Coordinates of C-alpha atoms (C1' of nucleotides) in Angstrom, one line a residue:
Chain N
X4 CA -13.8 2.4 -2.4
X5 CA -17.6 2.9 -4.1
X6 CA -18.1 6.1 -6.3
X7 CA -19.7 9.0 -4.0
X8 CA -22.0 9.5 -7.3
X9 CA -23.2 5.7 -7.6
X10 CA -23.9 5.9 -3.8
X11 CA -26.0 9.0 -3.8
X12 CA -27.8 8.3 -7.4
X13 CA -28.4 4.3 -6.6
X14 CA -28.3 3.6 -2.9
X15 CA -31.0 1.2 -3.1
X16 CA -28.2 -1.2 -4.9
X17 CA -25.7 -0.3 -2.3
X18 CA -28.4 -1.3 0.4
X19 CA -29.1 -4.2 -1.1
X20 CA -25.2 -5.0 -1.3
X21 CA -24.4 -4.7 2.4
X22 CA -28.0 -6.6 3.6
X23 CA -26.8 -9.8 1.2
X24 CA -23.4 -9.4 2.7
X25 CA -25.1 -9.6 6.0
X26 CA -23.6 -6.1 7.2
X27 CA -25.6 -2.9 8.6
X28 CA -26.7 -0.5 6.3
X29 CA -26.9 2.4 9.1
X30 CA -23.5 3.8 7.9
X31 CA -24.9 4.4 4.2
X32 CA -27.9 6.5 5.5
X33 CA -25.2 8.2 7.6
X34 CA -23.1 8.6 4.4
X35 CA -26.2 10.4 2.1
X36 CA -27.3 12.8 4.9
X37 CA -23.8 13.9 5.3
X38 CA -23.1 14.2 1.3
X39 CA -25.8 16.2 0.7
X40 CA -24.6 18.5 3.5
X41 CA -21.2 18.6 2.2
X42 CA -22.4 19.4 -0.8
X43 CA -24.9 22.4 0.2
X44 CA -22.3 24.0 2.2
X45 CA -19.7 23.4 -0.6
X46 CA -21.9 25.3 -3.1
X47 CA -22.4 28.2 -0.4
X48 CA -18.3 28.6 0.0
X49 CA -17.7 28.4 -3.9
X50 CA -20.2 31.2 -4.3
X51 CA -18.3 33.3 -1.7
X52 CA -14.8 32.6 -2.9
X53 CA -16.3 33.6 -6.3
X54 CA -16.9 37.1 -5.2
X55 CA -14.0 37.4 -3.2
X56 CA -11.7 36.8 -6.0
X57 CA -13.5 39.1 -8.3
X58 CA -13.6 41.6 -5.4
X59 CA -9.7 41.2 -5.0
X60 CA -9.0 42.0 -8.2
X61 CA -10.9 45.4 -8.0
X62 CA -8.7 46.0 -5.0
X63 CA -5.6 45.7 -7.0
X64 CA -6.8 47.8 -9.9
X65 CA -7.7 50.5 -7.0
X66 CA -3.9 50.4 -5.4
X67 CA -2.7 50.4 -9.1
X68 CA -4.2 53.7 -9.9
X69 CA -3.3 54.7 -6.1
X70 CA -6.6 55.1 -5.0
X71 CA -8.3 54.2 -1.6
X72 CA -10.2 50.8 -1.8
X73 CA -12.3 52.3 0.7
X74 CA -14.5 50.0 3.2
X75 CA -14.6 47.0 0.8
X76 CA -11.2 46.2 2.5
X77 CA -13.8 45.7 5.7
X78 CA -16.4 44.1 3.8
X79 CA -14.0 41.0 2.1
X80 CA -12.6 40.7 5.9
X81 CA -16.2 39.3 6.5
X82 CA -16.2 37.5 3.8
X83 CA -13.0 35.7 4.5
X84 CA -14.2 35.1 7.9
X85 CA -16.9 33.5 6.7
X86 CA -15.1 31.5 4.1
X87 CA -12.3 30.4 6.7
X88 CA -15.5 29.3 8.7
X89 CA -17.2 26.9 6.4
X90 CA -14.2 25.5 5.5
X91 CA -13.8 24.0 8.3
X92 CA -16.9 22.2 8.3
X93 CA -16.4 21.1 5.0
X94 CA -13.1 19.5 5.9
X95 CA -15.4 18.1 9.4
X96 CA -17.8 16.5 6.6
X97 CA -15.5 15.4 4.2
X98 CA -13.4 13.5 6.7
X99 CA -16.6 11.8 7.9
X100 CA -17.5 11.1 4.3
X101 CA -14.0 9.4 3.4
X102 CA -14.2 7.8 6.6
X103 CA -17.2 6.3 5.6
X104 CA -16.1 5.6 2.1
X105 CA -13.4 3.8 3.2
X106 CA -15.3 1.4 5.3
X107 CA -18.1 0.9 2.4
X108 CA -17.6 -2.9 1.1
X109 CA -17.3 -3.7 -2.4
X110 CA -20.6 -4.2 -4.4
X111 CA -20.8 -8.0 -4.9
X112 CA -21.0 -9.2 -8.7
X113 CA -24.6 -10.5 -9.7
X114 CA -22.8 -13.6 -10.7
X115 CA -22.3 -14.7 -7.2
X116 CA -24.4 -16.9 -4.8
X117 CA -26.3 -14.6 -2.2
X118 CA -25.9 -15.3 1.4
X119 CA -25.0 -13.7 4.6
X120 CA -22.5 -16.9 5.7
X121 CA -20.4 -19.0 4.2
X122 CA -23.0 -21.8 4.0
X123 CA -23.9 -20.3 0.5
X124 CA -20.7 -21.1 -0.5
X125 CA -20.7 -23.2 -4.1
X126 CA -18.1 -25.5 -5.2
X127 CA -17.8 -25.1 -8.7
X128 CA -15.4 -28.0 -9.7
X129 CA -12.8 -30.8 -8.7
X130 CA -10.0 -31.9 -10.1
X131 CA -8.0 -35.1 -9.1
X132 CA -9.2 -37.2 -6.3
X133 CA -8.2 -37.8 -2.6
X134 CA -5.6 -40.7 -2.5
X135 CA -6.9 -43.9 -0.9
X136 CA -4.0 -44.6 1.7
X137 CA -3.6 -48.3 2.6
X138 CA -1.9 -47.0 5.7
X139 CA -2.6 -44.3 8.7
X140 CA -1.5 -41.1 6.9
X141 CA 0.4 -38.9 8.9
X142 CA -0.1 -35.2 9.5
X143 CA 2.4 -33.1 7.8
X144 CA 3.5 -31.4 11.3
X145 CA 4.5 -35.1 12.1
X146 CA 6.2 -36.0 9.2
X147 CA 8.0 -33.1 8.7
X148 CA 9.3 -33.3 12.3
X149 CA 10.0 -36.8 11.8
X150 CA 12.2 -36.2 8.7
X151 CA 13.9 -33.5 10.3
X152 CA 12.9 -30.9 7.7
X153 CA 10.4 -29.0 10.0
X154 CA 11.0 -27.1 13.9
X155 CA 7.8 -26.1 15.0
X156 CA 10.0 -26.4 18.5
X157 CA 13.1 -24.3 18.2
X158 CA 10.6 -21.6 15.8
X159 CA 8.8 -21.4 19.3
X160 CA 11.8 -20.6 20.9
X161 CA 13.8 -18.2 18.6
X162 CA 10.5 -16.2 17.8
X163 CA 7.2 -17.6 19.3
X164 CA 3.8 -19.7 18.3
X165 CA 2.7 -19.7 14.6
X166 CA 6.5 -19.6 13.3
X167 CA 8.5 -22.6 12.0
X168 CA 12.3 -23.5 11.1
X169 CA 12.4 -25.2 7.6
X170 CA 15.8 -27.2 7.1
X171 CA 17.7 -29.4 5.0
X172 CA 15.1 -30.5 1.8
X173 CA 12.4 -28.9 4.0
X174 CA 13.9 -25.7 2.8
X175 CA 14.6 -26.6 -0.4
X176 CA 11.5 -27.8 -1.0
X177 CA 10.2 -24.6 -0.1
X178 CA 12.6 -22.6 -2.3
X179 CA 11.4 -25.3 -5.1
X180 CA 8.1 -25.0 -4.6
X181 CA 8.6 -21.2 -5.3
X182 CA 10.7 -21.3 -8.1
X183 CA 8.9 -23.6 -10.0
X184 CA 5.8 -21.5 -9.4
X185 CA 7.8 -18.7 -10.5
X186 CA 8.9 -20.2 -13.8
X187 CA 5.3 -21.6 -14.5
X188 CA 3.8 -18.1 -14.3
X189 CA 6.6 -16.4 -15.9
X190 CA 7.4 -18.6 -18.6
X191 CA 4.1 -20.4 -19.6
X192 CA 1.6 -18.0 -18.1
X193 CA 3.2 -14.7 -19.4
X194 CA 3.5 -12.6 -16.3
X195 CA 6.6 -10.3 -15.7
X196 CA 8.0 -11.3 -12.3
X197 CA 8.3 -8.9 -9.3
X198 CA 10.2 -8.6 -6.1
X199 CA 8.7 -6.2 -4.3
X200 CA 9.5 -4.5 -0.9
X201 CA 8.2 -6.8 2.2
X202 CA 7.0 -3.4 4.1
X203 CA 4.6 -0.8 2.9
X204 CA 3.4 2.6 4.2
X205 CA -0.4 3.5 5.0
X206 CA -1.3 4.9 1.7
X207 CA -0.4 1.8 0.3
X208 CA -2.7 -0.5 2.5
X209 CA -5.7 1.9 2.5
X210 CA -4.9 1.6 -1.5
X211 CA -5.7 -2.2 -1.4
X212 CA -8.0 -2.4 1.4
X213 CA -6.5 -3.2 4.6
X214 CA -6.6 -0.4 6.0
X215 CA -8.8 1.5 7.8
X216 CA -10.7 -1.7 8.8
X217 CA -8.4 -4.6 9.2
X218 CA -5.3 -2.8 10.5
X219 CA -5.6 -5.5 13.6
X220 CA -4.7 -8.4 11.0
X221 CA -1.1 -6.9 10.5
X222 CA 2.2 -6.3 11.9
X223 CA 2.9 -2.4 12.2
X224 CA 6.5 -1.8 12.7
X225 CA 7.3 0.3 15.6
X226 CA 8.7 3.8 15.1
X227 CA 8.7 3.5 11.1
X228 CA 4.5 3.4 10.4
X229 CA 5.4 0.8 8.2
X230 CA 3.4 -2.3 7.8
X231 CA 4.8 -5.8 7.2
X232 CA 3.0 -6.6 3.9
X233 CA -0.2 -9.4 4.5
X234 CA 0.3 -10.4 0.8
X235 CA 2.3 -9.3 -2.2
X236 CA -1.0 -8.0 -3.7
X237 CA 0.0 -5.0 -1.4
X238 CA 3.1 -3.9 -3.0
X239 CA 2.6 -4.9 -6.6
X240 CA -1.2 -3.0 -6.7
X241 CA 0.0 0.1 -5.3
X242 CA 3.1 -0.2 -7.4
X243 CA 0.9 1.8 -10.2
X244 CA -1.1 4.0 -7.4
X245 CA -1.3 7.8 -9.0
X246 CA -0.7 6.6 -12.3
X247 CA -2.6 6.9 -15.8
X248 CA -1.3 4.1 -17.4
X249 CA -1.8 4.1 -21.4
X250 CA -4.3 1.8 -22.7
X251 CA -2.0 0.2 -25.1
X252 CA -0.4 -1.3 -22.2
X253 CA -3.1 -3.2 -20.9
X254 CA -3.5 -5.7 -19.5
X255 CA -0.7 -6.0 -17.0
X256 CA 0.3 -8.9 -15.6
X257 CA 2.6 -9.2 -12.6
X258 CA 3.5 -12.0 -10.4
X259 CA 5.5 -12.0 -7.3
X260 CA 7.4 -13.9 -4.9
X261 CA 7.1 -12.3 -1.0
X262 CA 7.0 -13.7 2.5
X263 CA 3.3 -12.4 3.9
X264 CA 2.6 -11.8 7.8
X265 CA -0.4 -11.7 9.2
X266 CA -1.2 -11.2 12.8
X267 CA -4.1 -13.7 12.5
X268 CA -6.0 -11.9 15.4
X269 CA -8.7 -13.8 16.2
X270 CA -7.6 -16.9 15.0
X271 CA -6.4 -18.4 18.4
X272 CA -7.2 -22.0 18.9
X273 CA -7.4 -22.3 15.2
X274 CA -5.0 -24.6 13.0
X275 CA -2.5 -24.7 16.0
X276 CA -0.5 -27.2 14.5
X277 CA 2.0 -27.2 11.3
X278 CA 2.1 -25.0 8.3
X279 CA -1.3 -24.1 7.7
X280 CA -2.0 -20.8 9.6
X281 CA 1.5 -19.2 10.3
X282 CA 2.5 -15.7 11.1
X283 CA 4.9 -15.4 8.1
X284 CA 4.4 -17.8 5.3
X285 CA 5.5 -17.7 1.5
X286 CA 3.3 -16.9 -1.3
X287 CA 3.6 -16.0 -5.3
X288 CA 1.0 -13.8 -6.0
X289 CA -0.4 -13.0 -9.2
X290 CA -1.9 -9.5 -10.0
X291 CA -3.2 -8.1 -13.2
X292 CA -4.4 -4.5 -13.9
X293 CA -7.0 -4.7 -16.9
X294 CA -9.6 -3.0 -18.9
X295 CA -13.2 -2.7 -17.1
X296 CA -14.6 -5.2 -20.0
X297 CA -12.1 -7.9 -19.8
X298 CA -11.7 -8.3 -15.9
X299 CA -14.3 -11.0 -15.5
X300 CA -12.5 -13.2 -18.5
X301 CA -9.2 -12.7 -16.7
X302 CA -10.3 -13.7 -13.1
X303 CA -11.6 -16.7 -14.9
X304 CA -7.7 -17.1 -16.5
X305 CA -6.3 -15.9 -13.3
X306 CA -8.0 -19.2 -11.3
X307 CA -7.0 -21.2 -14.4
X308 CA -3.0 -19.9 -13.9
X309 CA -3.6 -21.0 -9.9
X310 CA -5.1 -24.3 -10.5
X311 CA -2.0 -25.3 -13.3
X312 CA 0.1 -25.2 -10.3
X313 CA -1.9 -27.5 -8.4
X314 CA -2.2 -29.6 -11.6
X315 CA 1.4 -29.8 -12.5
X316 CA 2.1 -31.1 -8.8
X317 CA -0.5 -33.4 -8.6
X318 CA -2.4 -32.2 -6.0
X319 CA -6.2 -32.7 -5.7
X320 CA -8.3 -29.6 -5.4
X321 CA -11.9 -28.2 -6.2
X322 CA -12.6 -24.8 -6.3
X323 CA -15.4 -22.8 -4.7
X324 CA -17.2 -19.6 -5.6
X325 CA -17.7 -17.1 -2.7
X326 CA -21.3 -15.9 -1.8
X327 CA -22.5 -12.4 -0.4
X328 CA -21.0 -12.8 2.7
X329 CA -17.4 -14.6 2.1
X330 CA -16.4 -12.5 -0.9
X331 CA -14.1 -10.3 1.4
X332 CA -14.6 -6.9 2.2
X333 CA -12.8 -5.6 -1.6
X334 CA -13.8 -8.2 -3.8
X335 CA -16.8 -8.4 -6.2
X336 CA -16.4 -12.0 -6.8
X337 CA -13.9 -14.3 -5.7
X338 CA -12.9 -18.0 -6.3
X339 CA -10.5 -20.3 -3.6
X340 CA -9.0 -22.8 -5.4
X341 CA -8.6 -25.5 -1.9
X342 CA -6.4 -28.5 -2.2
X343 CA -7.0 -31.8 -0.4
X344 CA -4.9 -32.3 2.9
X345 CA -5.5 -35.5 4.7
X346 CA -4.9 -34.6 8.0
X347 CA -7.6 -32.0 8.1
X348 CA -9.4 -34.9 5.9
X349 CA -11.4 -32.0 4.0
X350 CA -10.1 -29.3 1.3
X351 CA -8.2 -26.7 3.0
X352 CA -7.8 -23.0 1.0
X353 CA -4.4 -22.7 -0.7
X354 CA -5.3 -19.6 -3.2
X355 CA -7.5 -16.7 -3.4
X356 CA -8.5 -15.2 -6.9
X357 CA -10.9 -11.8 -7.1
X358 CA -11.6 -9.0 -9.2
X359 CA -11.9 -5.9 -7.1
X360 CA -13.0 -3.9 -10.3
X361 CA -12.6 -0.8 -10.1
X362 CA -12.7 -0.7 -5.9
X363 CA -9.1 -0.5 -5.5
X364 CA -8.6 1.8 -8.7
X365 CA -10.8 4.2 -7.0
X366 CA -8.8 3.9 -3.4
X367 CA -5.2 4.2 -5.1
X368 CA -6.4 6.0 -7.8
X369 CA -5.2 3.8 -10.7
X370 CA -6.6 4.7 -14.2
X371 CA -5.7 4.1 -17.8
X372 CA -6.2 6.4 -21.0
X373 CA -8.6 4.3 -23.4
X374 CA -7.1 5.8 -26.4
X375 CA -5.0 9.9 -27.4
X376 CA -6.9 12.5 -25.5
X377 CA -9.6 10.6 -23.9
X378 CA -10.7 10.8 -20.3
X379 CA -8.9 8.5 -17.8
X380 CA -11.1 5.5 -16.4
X381 CA -10.1 3.7 -13.4
X382 CA -8.6 0.1 -14.3
X383 CA -10.1 -3.1 -13.3
X384 CA -7.5 -5.0 -10.2
X385 CA -7.8 -8.3 -9.6
X386 CA -4.9 -10.7 -7.6
X387 CA -4.8 -14.2 -6.7
X388 CA -2.1 -16.5 -4.9
X389 CA -0.6 -18.6 -7.5
X390 CA -0.3 -20.4 -4.5
X391 CA 0.6 -20.1 -1.0
X392 CA 3.9 -22.1 -0.7
X393 CA 3.7 -23.2 3.0
X394 CA 0.3 -24.8 2.4
X395 CA 1.7 -26.6 -0.9
X396 CA 4.8 -28.2 0.7
X397 CA 2.3 -29.3 3.9
X398 CA 0.1 -30.6 0.4
X399 CA 2.7 -32.2 -0.9
X400 CA 4.1 -33.8 2.6
X401 CA 0.8 -35.1 3.2
X402 CA -0.3 -36.4 -0.1
X403 CA 3.2 -38.0 -1.1
X404 CA 4.0 -39.9 1.9
X405 CA 4.7 -43.3 1.8
X406 CA 4.2 -45.7 4.5
X407 CA 8.0 -45.4 5.8
X408 CA 7.5 -42.1 6.6
X409 CA 9.2 -41.0 3.2
X410 CA 8.0 -38.6 1.3
X411 CA 7.7 -38.7 -3.0
X412 CA 8.6 -35.4 -4.7
X413 CA 6.2 -34.5 -7.2
X414 CA 7.9 -35.1 -11.3
X415 CA 7.4 -31.1 -12.1
X416 CA 9.5 -30.3 -8.8
X417 CA 12.6 -32.9 -9.5
X418 CA 14.1 -30.6 -11.6
X419 CA 14.9 -27.9 -8.7
X420 CA 15.5 -30.4 -6.4
X421 CA 18.5 -31.3 -8.3
X422 CA 17.1 -34.6 -9.2
X423 CA 15.8 -35.8 -6.1
X424 CA 12.5 -38.2 -6.3
X425 CA 12.3 -38.7 -2.4
X426 CA 12.7 -37.6 0.8
X427 CA 13.8 -39.6 3.3
X428 CA 15.1 -40.1 7.3
X429 CA 18.3 -39.2 7.7
Chain B
rG23 C1' 24.3 10.1 11.8
rG24 C1' 26.0 15.5 9.9
rA25 C1' 26.6 19.6 6.7
rG26 C1' 23.9 21.4 2.2
rG27 C1' 20.8 21.8 -2.4
rG28 C1' 16.0 20.8 -4.5
rA29 C1' 10.9 20.1 -5.4
rU30 C1' 6.7 25.0 -10.5
rA31 C1' 2.5 21.8 -16.7
rC32 C1' 4.6 15.8 -21.3
rC33 C1' 10.6 17.2 -20.2
rC34 C1' 13.5 21.2 -19.2
rA35 C1' 13.0 25.8 -16.8
rA36 C1' 11.8 31.5 -15.3
rG37 C1' 9.3 34.0 -11.2
rU38 C1' 11.9 40.4 -9.7
rC39 C1' 9.1 44.3 -3.5
rG40 C1' 2.7 39.5 -2.5
rG41 C1' -2.2 42.0 -6.7
rC42 C1' -4.2 41.3 -15.0
rU43 C1' 1.1 35.1 -14.2
rG44 C1' -2.9 29.3 -13.9
rA45 C1' 2.1 30.8 -14.7
rA46 C1' 8.1 33.7 -19.3
rG47 C1' 11.3 31.0 -22.0
rG48 C1' 13.0 26.7 -24.5
rG49 C1' 12.4 21.6 -25.9
rG50 C1' 9.4 17.6 -27.1
rA51 C1' 4.2 16.4 -29.4
rC52 C1' 0.2 17.9 -32.1
rG53 C1' -2.4 20.6 -36.0
rG54 C1' -1.2 24.5 -40.1
rU55 C1' 1.2 27.3 -44.2
rU56 C1' 5.0 26.8 -47.7
rU57 C1' 7.1 22.7 -50.6
rG58 C1' 7.5 18.0 -56.5
rC59 C1' 9.3 15.0 -51.2
rU60 C1' 11.8 15.6 -47.0
rA61 C1' 14.3 18.5 -43.9
rA62 C1' 14.4 23.8 -42.6
rA63 C1' 11.4 28.1 -41.8
rC64 C1' 7.3 30.2 -40.1
rC65 C1' 1.8 30.6 -37.0
rG66 C1' -1.1 28.0 -34.0
rU67 C1' -2.3 24.3 -30.0
rU68 C1' -0.4 21.9 -25.7
rA69 C1' -4.3 22.1 -17.2
rG70 C1' -4.3 17.4 -17.4
rU71 C1' -7.4 16.5 -13.4
rA72 C1' -10.9 16.7 -9.3
rG73 C1' -15.2 18.3 -7.3
rG74 C1' -19.8 22.0 -6.9
rG75 C1' -24.3 23.8 -9.4
rU76 C1' -27.2 23.8 -13.8
rC77 C1' -28.5 20.3 -17.9
rU78 C1' -32.4 14.6 -21.1
rA79 C1' -27.7 15.3 -23.0
rA80 C1' -24.4 18.2 -25.4
rG81 C1' -23.1 22.3 -23.6
rC82 C1' -22.6 26.2 -20.2
rU83 C1' -20.9 28.1 -15.7
rC84 C1' -18.1 28.2 -10.7
rU85 C1' -14.1 26.5 -7.4
rA86 C1' -10.0 23.9 -6.3
rG87 C1' -4.8 23.2 -8.1
rC88 C1' 3.1 25.8 -8.3
rG89 C1' 5.6 18.6 -3.7
rC90 C1' 2.2 17.9 1.1
rG91 C1' -0.6 20.1 5.5
rG92 C1' -1.4 24.4 8.3
rG93 C1' -0.9 30.4 9.0
rU94 C1' -0.9 35.5 7.9
rU95 C1' -3.7 38.8 3.9
rC96 C1' -9.0 41.6 0.8
rG97 C1' -5.7 39.0 -2.1
rA98 C1' -0.2 33.7 -1.7
rA99 C1' 4.0 30.0 -6.7
rU100 C1' 5.8 34.4 -4.0
rC101 C1' 6.0 35.9 3.2
rC102 C1' 6.0 32.2 8.2
rC103 C1' 5.7 27.3 10.8
rG104 C1' 5.7 22.0 10.1
rC105 C1' 6.1 17.3 7.3
rU106 C1' 7.6 14.3 3.0
rC107 C1' 10.3 12.9 -0.7
rC108 C1' 14.8 13.8 -4.1
rC109 C1' 20.0 15.2 -4.8
rU110 C1' 25.1 16.3 -3.6
rC111 C1' 29.1 16.0 0.0
rC112 C1' 30.9 13.2 4.9
rG113 C1' 30.5 9.2 8.5
rC114 C1' 28.7 4.2 9.2
rC115 C1' 27.2 -0.1 6.6
rA116 C1' 24.9 -6.2 4.3

RNA sequence: GGAGGGAUACCCAAGUCGGCUGAAGGGGACGGUUUGCUAAACCGUUAGUAGGGUCUAAGCUCUAGCGCGGGUUCGAAUCCCGCUCCCUCCGCCA
């Protein structure tokens, strides 16, 4: 959420940001009009309230002395009625302002490329190089089925499209990938591990920005009103919702495994095969709460931590900086590490690392006190996948496949696979 | 699922029949006095916050705020209605 005062004082900045994102600027003007009206009514009602408070004291005096307050009572009745009336207006205006505010995207950082679509995204670096196969490489969905470690057909029967069963060494590989990543981030990168709830309430979803705009992308649990989390970002960021953290405690670095659930509405026909786009997938998420002055350094480190995973696994990747049109609703700056996927013959997003600045902190009311007795300020929040487990498994199967359909296990994972170095058909 | 009890400031806790109670009393924390130093004692401070107005700013001022949302009333921590969360007991349960 943007600061209403910032919008009020710098409407042109906000307008430019909306245009750069390729969005309609009309809600901004509506917001400015409503805000002005809101403040006008607020001034009026507060004036009346002030008067009522004073007169009520006087009435109390009369009563105490046993005197008759006379017709002041009558007058105050009118004042109260008017207050009630104005309160209604204020509530309505406030609701409208809030609704608009919650749908207003973050202001992109000045360092990112400007453009309304993904076309302006910029590749910032590459690591490794795609392997040259001297045989026809198979896509992971064929390999996985051939090896008996992936089963999409039964998943379709048991649940539906975009689900998968992992079996035998496939299930073990998924678990190995997750544990490898958790160990790396906790032991070497200093993150504190969290195992969060996989469902969250509406307030949390608003806090991180999934709601009110993107409700259709999530699964809502009938009856309870809870949502299945689309990412561990939601529970972990909201972990500190409505808190004032001690300045000394920052930065806070958390890593959380969770299953993630996405409705993928509007993705019909895209990535219909394999593990790339599932309704449920596993992910290890990195979340940071930092002081504003450090947040861009922390973003670079966060991307680096995600990249380390891919490097240790020997998976070729590149990092893309997202432009204004592709940076995402809540982010000010975002890097997407993309892994080389032979079946797609291109790099595929495997992580997404964002600095939200105070956008989420404002929504979720997460602050810190810079020093004793000082005024609380909003923290900056960041998060990034470190990394998506399902896509990692897919990338390993494809990049490490051998001509006979077996798959080598990256050295870093072997300790997690009981020393096994190869998955073969059995 | 059944039956009770609770939610007040950093923590515990009082709030009488609605009106100088935006909140008694403790504890803690901070500041001071005393002291060779510590302890003790004594004195003082301890609403943080959000929003509005004014202003270059500092400041000044107003409003809100006793779990949340409504209602009654000139006036609500206090009365009424709805909700949420927590606790105890019983039942069920991985």
